[in-house]
Amino acid sequence: MFSRLRITLLCLLLGVWSSALRAGEEETLGPGDSVRVAVSQNPNLTTETRISARGNIWFPLIGDVEIGGLTQGEAVTKIADLLKQGRYLNDPIVTITVLQIRSRQVSVLGQVARPGRYVLDDAGTRLTDVLALAGGIAPDGDSRVTIVSASEGGAVKREVDITRIYRNSDSSANVELRNGDTVVVERAPVFYINGEVFRAGAYRLAENLNVMQAVSLAGGVTPRGTERGIRIHRRGADGSLRDIGAGMSDSVLANDVIDIPERLF
């Protein structure tokens, strides 16, 4: 009875150990990760270190070991094999504990204060979190950002309107980012206004903007100007430039050039 109980307990322990090992092996080690490497009954070999940019760590007796890109189980096997090959230990039992994961990163590009690569938090990192780390969207940045994710079928792009998160309190738009994602913030679309307005130039294109609002942004029509005969120069999908007559209620599109004419008399 006692022997059967011992065998049952041993099988249960082996099952738990095997499950834990499989779960650990799912994690791939990478540059920046901090790890603790220990060898059973050899406390003097215990090493806490960070994986270098080349994917290496330094371990006593065997020196530099490349473990970047390996799972924890693969790294354990490699270090144990090197200890045996060097005849330092006959049958070493090696364990690796990940102390901090810094290899899971996302890239933030485009119109932000600090473009670069940022580490994902173990508890999960949302879109607004990484934009805050990058210093926020620049004044000339678009409120619609693109998230590019890798998949088996190729790159997948998602567009997220940041205003939905802040103005509409839409938490579903604040997506959680994954390792390898790239967040791209393009320059905000603009339009141009010339002629008889007080402040001619380029302006950020607001949603559903019309000619009247565009003229208002430019300070209004000068005494020499007129609201009649307004022209919009607009480039079509085929690249051709069109000259369109416009009224004050007509919509303004990205890269439109609005001309406010001078009075004839």
CSV table of N, CA, C and O in Angstrom, one decimal, residues 50-131:
chain,number,residue,atom,x,y,z
A,50,ARG,N,21.8,39.5,-17.6
A,50,ARG,CA,20.9,40.0,-18.7
A,50,ARG,C,21.4,39.5,-20.0
A,50,ARG,O,22.6,39.6,-20.2
A,51,ILE,N,20.6,39.0,-20.8
A,51,ILE,CA,21.0,38.6,-22.2
A,51,ILE,C,21.4,39.8,-23.0
A,51,ILE,O,20.7,40.8,-23.1
A,52,SER,N,22.6,39.7,-23.6
A,52,SER,CA,23.2,40.8,-24.3
A,52,SER,C,22.4,41.0,-25.7
A,52,SER,O,21.6,40.2,-26.1
A,53,ALA,N,22.8,42.1,-26.3
A,53,ALA,CA,22.2,42.4,-27.6
A,53,ALA,C,22.5,41.3,-28.7
A,53,ALA,O,21.7,41.1,-29.6
A,54,ARG,N,23.6,40.6,-28.5
A,54,ARG,CA,23.9,39.5,-29.4
A,54,ARG,C,23.2,38.2,-29.0
A,54,ARG,O,23.4,37.1,-29.6
A,55,GLY,N,22.5,38.2,-27.8
A,55,GLY,CA,21.8,37.0,-27.4
A,55,GLY,C,22.6,36.1,-26.5
A,55,GLY,O,22.3,35.0,-26.2
A,56,ASN,N,23.8,36.6,-25.9
A,56,ASN,CA,24.7,35.9,-25.1
A,56,ASN,C,24.5,36.2,-23.6
A,56,ASN,O,24.1,37.3,-23.2
A,57,ILE,N,24.9,35.2,-22.8
A,57,ILE,CA,25.1,35.4,-21.4
A,57,ILE,C,26.5,34.8,-21.0
A,57,ILE,O,27.0,34.0,-21.8
A,58,TRP,N,27.1,35.3,-19.9
A,58,TRP,CA,28.3,34.7,-19.5
A,58,TRP,C,28.0,33.8,-18.3
A,58,TRP,O,27.3,34.2,-17.3
A,59,PHE,N,28.5,32.6,-18.3
A,59,PHE,CA,28.2,31.6,-17.3
A,59,PHE,C,29.5,31.0,-16.8
A,59,PHE,O,30.4,30.7,-17.6
A,60,PRO,N,29.7,30.8,-15.5
A,60,PRO,CA,30.9,30.3,-14.9
A,60,PRO,C,31.3,29.0,-15.6
A,60,PRO,O,30.5,28.2,-16.0
A,61,LEU,N,32.6,28.8,-15.7
A,61,LEU,CA,33.3,27.6,-16.3
A,61,LEU,C,33.2,27.5,-17.8
A,61,LEU,O,34.2,27.2,-18.4
A,62,ILE,N,32.0,27.9,-18.4
A,62,ILE,CA,31.9,27.7,-19.8
A,62,ILE,C,31.9,29.0,-20.6
A,62,ILE,O,32.0,29.0,-21.8
A,63,GLY,N,31.9,30.1,-19.9
A,63,GLY,CA,32.0,31.4,-20.6
A,63,GLY,C,30.8,31.9,-21.3
A,63,GLY,O,29.7,31.7,-20.8
A,64,ASP,N,30.9,32.5,-22.5
A,64,ASP,CA,29.8,33.0,-23.2
A,64,ASP,C,28.9,31.9,-23.8
A,64,ASP,O,29.5,31.0,-24.4
A,65,VAL,N,27.6,32.0,-23.6
A,65,VAL,CA,26.7,31.1,-24.1
A,65,VAL,C,25.6,31.8,-24.8
A,65,VAL,O,25.0,32.7,-24.3
A,66,GLU,N,25.3,31.5,-26.1
A,66,GLU,CA,24.2,32.1,-26.8
A,66,GLU,C,22.9,31.4,-26.6
A,66,GLU,O,22.7,30.2,-26.9
A,67,ILE,N,22.0,32.1,-25.9
A,67,ILE,CA,20.7,31.5,-25.6
A,67,ILE,C,19.5,32.4,-26.2
A,67,ILE,O,18.4,32.0,-26.1
A,68,GLY,N,19.9,33.5,-26.8
A,68,GLY,CA,18.8,34.3,-27.4
A,68,GLY,C,18.2,33.6,-28.5
A,68,GLY,O,18.9,33.0,-29.4
A,69,GLY,N,16.9,33.6,-28.6
A,69,GLY,CA,16.1,32.8,-29.6
A,69,GLY,C,15.8,31.4,-29.2
A,69,GLY,O,15.1,30.7,-29.9
A,70,LEU,N,16.3,31.0,-28.0
A,70,LEU,CA,16.0,29.6,-27.6
A,70,LEU,C,14.8,29.7,-26.5
A,70,LEU,O,14.7,30.7,-25.9
A,71,THR,N,14.1,28.6,-26.4
A,71,THR,CA,13.2,28.5,-25.3
A,71,THR,C,13.9,28.2,-24.0
A,71,THR,O,15.1,27.9,-24.0
A,72,GLN,N,13.3,28.4,-22.9
A,72,GLN,CA,13.9,28.1,-21.6
A,72,GLN,C,14.4,26.6,-21.6
A,72,GLN,O,15.5,26.4,-21.1
A,73,GLY,N,13.6,25.7,-22.1
A,73,GLY,CA,14.0,24.3,-22.1
A,73,GLY,C,15.2,24.1,-23.0
A,73,GLY,O,16.1,23.3,-22.6
A,74,GLU,N,15.3,24.7,-24.1
A,74,GLU,CA,16.4,24.6,-25.0
A,74,GLU,C,17.7,25.1,-24.4
A,74,GLU,O,18.8,24.6,-24.6
A,75,ALA,N,17.5,26.3,-23.7
A,75,ALA,CA,18.7,26.9,-23.1
A,75,ALA,C,19.2,26.1,-21.9
A,75,ALA,O,20.4,25.9,-21.7
A,76,VAL,N,18.3,25.5,-21.2
A,76,VAL,CA,18.7,24.5,-20.1
A,76,VAL,C,19.5,23.4,-20.7
A,76,VAL,O,20.6,23.0,-20.1
A,77,THR,N,19.0,22.8,-21.7
A,77,THR,CA,19.7,21.7,-22.3
A,77,THR,C,21.1,22.1,-22.8
A,77,THR,O,22.1,21.3,-22.7
A,78,LYS,N,21.2,23.2,-23.5
A,78,LYS,CA,22.5,23.7,-24.0
A,78,LYS,C,23.5,23.9,-22.9
A,78,LYS,O,24.7,23.5,-23.1
A,79,ILE,N,23.1,24.6,-21.8
A,79,ILE,CA,24.1,24.8,-20.8
A,79,ILE,C,24.5,23.5,-20.1
A,79,ILE,O,25.7,23.3,-19.8
A,80,ALA,N,23.6,22.6,-19.9
A,80,ALA,CA,23.9,21.3,-19.3
A,80,ALA,C,24.9,20.6,-20.2
A,80,ALA,O,25.8,20.0,-19.7
A,81,ASP,N,24.6,20.6,-21.5
A,81,ASP,CA,25.5,19.9,-22.4
A,81,ASP,C,26.9,20.4,-22.4
A,81,ASP,O,27.9,19.7,-22.4
A,82,LEU,N,27.0,21.8,-22.3
A,82,LEU,CA,28.3,22.4,-22.3
A,82,LEU,C,29.1,22.1,-21.0
A,82,LEU,O,30.3,21.9,-21.1
A,83,LEU,N,28.4,22.0,-19.9
A,83,LEU,CA,29.0,21.6,-18.7
A,83,LEU,C,29.5,20.2,-18.7
A,83,LEU,O,30.6,19.9,-18.2
A,84,LYS,N,28.7,19.3,-19.4
A,84,LYS,CA,29.2,17.9,-19.5
A,84,LYS,C,30.3,17.8,-20.5
A,84,LYS,O,31.3,17.0,-20.2
A,85,GLN,N,30.2,18.5,-21.6
A,85,GLN,CA,31.3,18.4,-22.6
A,85,GLN,C,32.6,18.9,-22.1
A,85,GLN,O,33.7,18.4,-22.4
A,86,GLY,N,32.6,19.9,-21.2
A,86,GLY,CA,33.8,20.4,-20.6
A,86,GLY,C,34.3,19.6,-19.4
A,86,GLY,O,35.3,19.9,-18.8
A,87,ARG,N,33.5,18.5,-19.1
A,87,ARG,CA,33.8,17.6,-18.0
A,87,ARG,C,33.9,18.4,-16.7
A,87,ARG,O,34.7,18.0,-15.8
A,88,TYR,N,33.0,19.4,-16.5
A,88,TYR,CA,33.0,20.1,-15.3
A,88,TYR,C,32.0,19.4,-14.3
A,88,TYR,O,32.2,19.3,-13.1
A,89,LEU,N,30.9,18.8,-14.9
A,89,LEU,CA,29.9,18.1,-14.1
A,89,LEU,C,29.4,16.9,-14.9
A,89,LEU,O,29.3,17.0,-16.1
A,90,ASN,N,29.2,15.8,-14.2
A,90,ASN,CA,28.8,14.6,-14.9
A,90,ASN,C,27.3,14.6,-15.4
A,90,ASN,O,27.0,14.3,-16.6
A,91,ASP,N,26.4,15.0,-14.6
A,91,ASP,CA,25.0,15.0,-14.9
A,91,ASP,C,24.3,16.2,-14.3
A,91,ASP,O,23.5,16.1,-13.4
A,92,PRO,N,24.6,17.4,-14.8
A,92,PRO,CA,24.1,18.7,-14.2
A,92,PRO,C,22.6,18.8,-14.4
A,92,PRO,O,22.1,18.5,-15.5
A,93,ILE,N,22.0,19.3,-13.3
A,93,ILE,CA,20.5,19.6,-13.4
A,93,ILE,C,20.4,21.2,-13.4
A,93,ILE,O,20.7,21.8,-12.4
A,94,VAL,N,20.2,21.7,-14.6
A,94,VAL,CA,20.2,23.2,-14.8
A,94,VAL,C,18.7,23.7,-14.8
A,94,VAL,O,17.9,23.1,-15.4
A,95,THR,N,18.5,24.8,-14.2
A,95,THR,CA,17.2,25.5,-14.2
A,95,THR,C,17.4,27.0,-14.6
A,95,THR,O,18.5,27.6,-14.3
A,96,ILE,N,16.5,27.5,-15.4
A,96,ILE,CA,16.5,28.9,-15.8
A,96,ILE,C,15.2,29.6,-15.4
A,96,ILE,O,14.1,29.1,-15.7
A,97,THR,N,15.3,30.7,-14.6
A,97,THR,CA,14.2,31.4,-14.2
A,97,THR,C,14.3,32.8,-14.9
A,97,THR,O,15.3,33.5,-14.8
A,98,VAL,N,13.2,33.2,-15.5
A,98,VAL,CA,13.2,34.5,-16.2
A,98,VAL,C,12.8,35.5,-15.1
A,98,VAL,O,11.7,35.5,-14.5
A,99,LEU,N,13.6,36.5,-14.8
A,99,LEU,CA,13.4,37.5,-13.8
A,99,LEU,C,12.6,38.7,-14.4
A,99,LEU,O,11.8,39.3,-13.7
A,100,GLN,N,13.0,39.1,-15.6
A,100,GLN,CA,12.4,40.2,-16.3
A,100,GLN,C,12.4,40.0,-17.8
A,100,GLN,O,13.5,39.7,-18.3
A,101,ILE,N,11.3,40.2,-18.4
A,101,ILE,CA,11.2,40.1,-19.9
A,101,ILE,C,11.3,41.5,-20.5
A,101,ILE,O,10.4,42.3,-20.3
A,102,ARG,N,12.3,41.7,-21.3
A,102,ARG,CA,12.5,42.9,-22.0
A,102,ARG,C,12.6,42.7,-23.5
A,102,ARG,O,12.8,43.7,-24.2
A,103,SER,N,12.6,41.5,-23.9
A,103,SER,CA,12.7,41.2,-25.4
A,103,SER,C,11.4,41.4,-26.1
A,103,SER,O,11.4,41.5,-27.3
A,104,ARG,N,10.3,41.4,-25.4
A,104,ARG,CA,9.0,41.6,-26.0
A,104,ARG,C,8.8,43.1,-26.2
A,104,ARG,O,8.6,43.8,-25.2
A,105,GLN,N,8.9,43.6,-27.4
A,105,GLN,CA,8.9,45.0,-27.6
A,105,GLN,C,8.0,45.4,-28.8
A,105,GLN,O,7.6,44.5,-29.6
A,106,VAL,N,7.6,46.7,-28.8
A,106,VAL,CA,6.9,47.2,-30.0
A,106,VAL,C,7.6,48.4,-30.5
A,106,VAL,O,8.4,49.1,-29.7
A,107,SER,N,7.4,48.8,-31.7
A,107,SER,CA,8.1,49.9,-32.3
A,107,SER,C,7.0,51.0,-32.5
A,107,SER,O,5.9,50.7,-32.9
A,108,VAL,N,7.4,52.3,-32.3
A,108,VAL,CA,6.5,53.4,-32.5
A,108,VAL,C,7.3,54.3,-33.5
A,108,VAL,O,8.4,54.8,-33.2
A,109,LEU,N,6.6,54.6,-34.6
A,109,LEU,CA,7.2,55.3,-35.7
A,109,LEU,C,6.4,56.5,-36.1
A,109,LEU,O,5.2,56.5,-35.8
A,110,GLY,N,7.0,57.5,-36.7
A,110,GLY,CA,6.2,58.6,-37.3
A,110,GLY,C,6.2,59.8,-36.3
A,110,GLY,O,7.1,60.2,-35.6
A,111,GLN,N,5.0,60.4,-36.3
A,111,GLN,CA,4.8,61.7,-35.7
A,111,GLN,C,4.5,61.6,-34.2
A,111,GLN,O,3.4,61.9,-33.7
A,112,VAL,N,5.5,61.2,-33.4
A,112,VAL,CA,5.5,61.1,-32.0
A,112,VAL,C,6.7,61.9,-31.4
A,112,VAL,O,7.7,62.1,-32.2
A,113,ALA,N,6.7,62.2,-30.2
A,113,ALA,CA,7.8,63.0,-29.6
A,113,ALA,C,9.1,62.1,-29.6
A,113,ALA,O,10.2,62.7,-29.8
A,114,ARG,N,9.0,60.8,-29.3
A,114,ARG,CA,10.2,60.0,-29.1
A,114,ARG,C,10.0,58.7,-29.9
A,114,ARG,O,9.6,57.7,-29.2
A,115,PRO,N,10.2,58.6,-31.2
A,115,PRO,CA,10.0,57.4,-31.9
A,115,PRO,C,11.1,56.4,-31.4
A,115,PRO,O,12.2,56.7,-30.9
A,116,GLY,N,10.7,55.1,-31.4
A,116,GLY,CA,11.7,54.1,-30.9
A,116,GLY,C,11.0,52.8,-30.6
A,116,GLY,O,9.9,52.5,-30.9
A,117,ARG,N,11.8,51.9,-29.9
A,117,ARG,CA,11.3,50.6,-29.4
A,117,ARG,C,11.0,50.7,-28.0
A,117,ARG,O,11.8,51.2,-27.2
A,118,TYR,N,9.8,50.1,-27.6
A,118,TYR,CA,9.4,50.1,-26.2
A,118,TYR,C,9.0,48.7,-25.7
A,118,TYR,O,8.5,47.9,-26.4
A,119,VAL,N,9.4,48.5,-24.4
A,119,VAL,CA,9.1,47.1,-23.8
A,119,VAL,C,7.7,47.0,-23.4
A,119,VAL,O,7.1,47.9,-22.8
A,120,LEU,N,7.1,45.8,-23.7
A,120,LEU,CA,5.8,45.5,-23.3
A,120,LEU,C,5.8,45.1,-21.9
A,120,LEU,O,6.6,44.3,-21.4
A,121,ASP,N,4.8,45.6,-21.1
A,121,ASP,CA,4.6,45.2,-19.7
A,121,ASP,C,4.1,43.8,-19.6
A,121,ASP,O,3.3,43.3,-20.4
A,122,ASP,N,4.6,43.1,-18.6
A,122,ASP,CA,4.1,41.7,-18.4
A,122,ASP,C,2.6,41.6,-18.2
A,122,ASP,O,2.0,40.6,-18.6
A,123,ALA,N,2.1,42.6,-17.6
A,123,ALA,CA,0.6,42.6,-17.3
A,123,ALA,C,-0.2,43.1,-18.5
A,123,ALA,O,-1.4,43.1,-18.4
A,124,GLY,N,0.4,43.4,-19.6
A,124,GLY,CA,-0.3,43.9,-20.8
A,124,GLY,C,-0.1,45.4,-21.0
A,124,GLY,O,-0.1,46.2,-20.1
A,125,THR,N,0.1,45.7,-22.3
A,125,THR,CA,0.4,47.1,-22.7
A,125,THR,C,-0.7,47.5,-23.7
A,125,THR,O,-0.8,46.9,-24.8
A,126,ARG,N,-1.4,48.6,-23.4
A,126,ARG,CA,-2.4,49.1,-24.4
A,126,ARG,C,-1.8,50.1,-25.3
A,126,ARG,O,-0.7,50.7,-25.1
A,127,LEU,N,-2.5,50.5,-26.3
A,127,LEU,CA,-2.1,51.4,-27.3
A,127,LEU,C,-1.8,52.8,-26.7
A,127,LEU,O,-0.7,53.4,-26.9
A,128,THR,N,-2.6,53.2,-25.8
A,128,THR,CA,-2.4,54.5,-25.2
A,128,THR,C,-1.1,54.5,-24.2
A,128,THR,O,-0.5,55.5,-24.1
A,129,ASP,N,-0.9,53.3,-23.7
A,129,ASP,CA,0.3,53.2,-22.8
A,129,ASP,C,1.6,53.4,-23.6
A,129,ASP,O,2.5,54.2,-23.2
A,130,VAL,N,1.7,52.8,-24.8
A,130,VAL,CA,2.9,52.9,-25.6
A,130,VAL,C,3.0,54.3,-26.2
A,130,VAL,O,4.1,54.8,-26.4
A,131,LEU,N,1.9,54.9,-26.6
A,131,LEU,CA,2.0,56.3,-27.1
A,131,LEU,C,2.4,57.2,-26.0
A,131,LEU,O,3.2,58.2,-26.3
